[in-house]
mmCIF file of C-alpha atoms in Angstrom:
data_model
loop_
_atom_site.group_PDB
_atom_site.id
_atom_site.type_symbol
_atom_site.label_atom_id
_atom_site.label_comp_id
_atom_site.label_asym_id
_atom_site.label_seq_id
_atom_site.Cartn_x
_atom_site.Cartn_y
_atom_site.Cartn_z
ATOM 1 C CA MET A 1 -58.115 3.914 -7.488
ATOM 2 C CA ALA A 2 -57.305 1.946 -10.711
ATOM 3 C CA THR A 3 -60.219 1.589 -13.339
ATOM 4 C CA GLY A 4 -61.126 -1.762 -15.022
ATOM 5 C CA VAL A 5 -59.236 -0.644 -18.395
ATOM 6 C CA ASP A 6 -56.357 0.643 -16.179
ATOM 7 C CA GLN A 7 -55.875 -2.853 -14.653
ATOM 8 C CA ALA A 8 -56.783 -4.707 -18.366
ATOM 9 C CA VAL A 9 -53.596 -2.674 -19.518
ATOM 10 C CA GLY A 10 -51.492 -3.100 -16.543
ATOM 11 C CA VAL A 11 -52.527 -7.381 -17.035
ATOM 12 C CA SER A 12 -52.331 -7.504 -20.850
ATOM 13 C CA LEU A 13 -48.423 -5.377 -20.142
ATOM 14 C CA VAL A 14 -47.304 -8.381 -17.434
ATOM 15 C CA VAL A 15 -48.844 -10.983 -20.066
ATOM 16 C CA PHE A 16 -46.682 -9.791 -22.675
ATOM 17 C CA SER A 17 -43.674 -9.009 -20.647
ATOM 18 C CA LEU A 18 -43.880 -12.684 -19.880
ATOM 19 C CA LEU A 19 -44.174 -13.910 -22.987
ATOM 20 C CA LEU A 20 -41.300 -11.829 -24.136
ATOM 21 C CA PHE A 21 -39.172 -13.279 -21.289
ATOM 22 C CA THR A 22 -40.026 -16.779 -22.111
ATOM 23 C CA TYR A 23 -39.194 -16.669 -25.915
ATOM 24 C CA TYR A 24 -35.942 -14.950 -25.309
ATOM 25 C CA SER A 25 -34.949 -16.888 -22.756
ATOM 26 C CA VAL A 26 -35.582 -20.329 -24.651
ATOM 27 C CA TRP A 27 -33.662 -18.961 -27.465
ATOM 28 C CA VAL A 28 -31.324 -17.928 -26.046
ATOM 29 C CA ILE A 29 -30.474 -20.859 -23.142
ATOM 30 C CA VAL A 30 -32.395 -23.721 -24.661
ATOM 31 C CA LEU A 31 -31.872 -23.882 -28.447
ATOM 32 C CA PRO A 32 -28.238 -23.962 -28.977
ATOM 33 C CA PHE A 33 -28.445 -27.173 -26.974
ATOM 34 C CA VAL A 34 -31.468 -28.603 -29.729
ATOM 35 C CA ASP A 35 -30.096 -30.309 -33.029
ATOM 36 C CA ASP A 36 -29.776 -27.388 -35.628
ATOM 37 C CA ASP A 37 -32.713 -30.028 -37.669
ATOM 38 C CA HIS A 38 -35.372 -30.232 -34.798
ATOM 39 C CA VAL A 39 -38.379 -28.889 -35.572
ATOM 40 C CA LEU A 40 -38.241 -26.189 -32.779
ATOM 41 C CA HIS A 41 -35.826 -24.086 -34.536
ATOM 42 C CA GLU A 42 -38.951 -23.001 -37.297
ATOM 43 C CA TYR A 43 -40.454 -20.767 -34.400
ATOM 44 C CA PHE A 44 -37.106 -18.875 -33.827
ATOM 45 C CA LEU A 45 -34.954 -16.556 -35.256
ATOM 46 C CA PRO A 46 -31.185 -16.745 -36.837
ATOM 47 C CA ARG A 47 -29.007 -16.782 -33.173
ATOM 48 C CA GLU A 48 -27.179 -13.723 -34.371
ATOM 49 C CA PHE A 49 -30.480 -11.816 -33.676
ATOM 50 C CA SER A 50 -30.296 -12.779 -30.156
ATOM 51 C CA VAL A 51 -27.651 -9.875 -30.000
ATOM 52 C CA ILE A 52 -28.340 -7.648 -32.312
ATOM 53 C CA LEU A 53 -32.090 -7.204 -31.096
ATOM 54 C CA PRO A 54 -31.440 -6.570 -27.703
ATOM 55 C CA GLY A 55 -28.048 -4.211 -28.528
ATOM 56 C CA VAL A 56 -30.778 -2.002 -30.818
ATOM 57 C CA ALA A 57 -33.267 -1.957 -28.186
ATOM 58 C CA ALA A 58 -31.223 -0.843 -25.945
ATOM 59 C CA VAL A 59 -29.887 2.168 -27.952
ATOM 60 C CA MET A 60 -33.334 3.054 -28.925
ATOM 61 C CA LEU A 61 -33.806 2.834 -24.988
ATOM 62 C CA LEU A 62 -31.549 5.308 -24.553
ATOM 63 C CA LEU A 63 -32.120 8.059 -27.142
ATOM 64 C CA CYS A 64 -35.497 7.917 -26.050
ATOM 65 C CA ILE A 65 -34.870 8.691 -22.505
ATOM 66 C CA GLY A 66 -32.222 11.500 -23.873
ATOM 67 C CA ALA A 67 -34.832 12.672 -25.737
ATOM 68 C CA PHE A 68 -37.240 13.034 -23.113
ATOM 69 C CA THR A 69 -34.898 14.547 -20.940
ATOM 70 C CA ALA A 70 -34.003 16.941 -23.499
ATOM 71 C CA VAL A 71 -37.724 17.948 -23.583
ATOM 72 C CA ILE A 72 -38.217 18.577 -19.904
ATOM 73 C CA MET A 73 -34.886 20.333 -20.014
ATOM 74 C CA TRP A 74 -35.702 22.626 -22.307
ATOM 75 C CA LYS A 75 -39.498 23.044 -20.990
ATOM 76 C CA ASN A 76 -38.324 24.478 -17.526
ATOM 77 C CA ARG A 77 -35.429 26.488 -18.448
ATOM 78 C CA LYS A 78 -35.468 30.172 -17.216
ATOM 79 C CA PRO A 79 -35.710 33.160 -19.900
ATOM 80 C CA LYS A 80 -32.225 35.264 -19.176
ATOM 81 C CA LYS A 81 -32.472 38.973 -17.662
ATOM 82 C CA VAL A 82 -32.121 41.394 -19.390
ATOM 83 C CA ASP A 83 -30.257 44.111 -16.980
#
């Protein structure tokens, strides 16, 4: 059974994910239809970053998955038998 700390961490991760999803969705879907001089543009990065940041995040994720797989394979390798 999950402890109180586990539940708090889980809830905080869900809340963070929802906030990030909402921010990114407004940035990518709503902001292009808002006038450039509107005050809402002050809270968001330029539109170029809406493609660059997820791309960098995807590359970092793939690198971490590859490094994790390499470490697991390295630890589980069997020594060669000497005849």
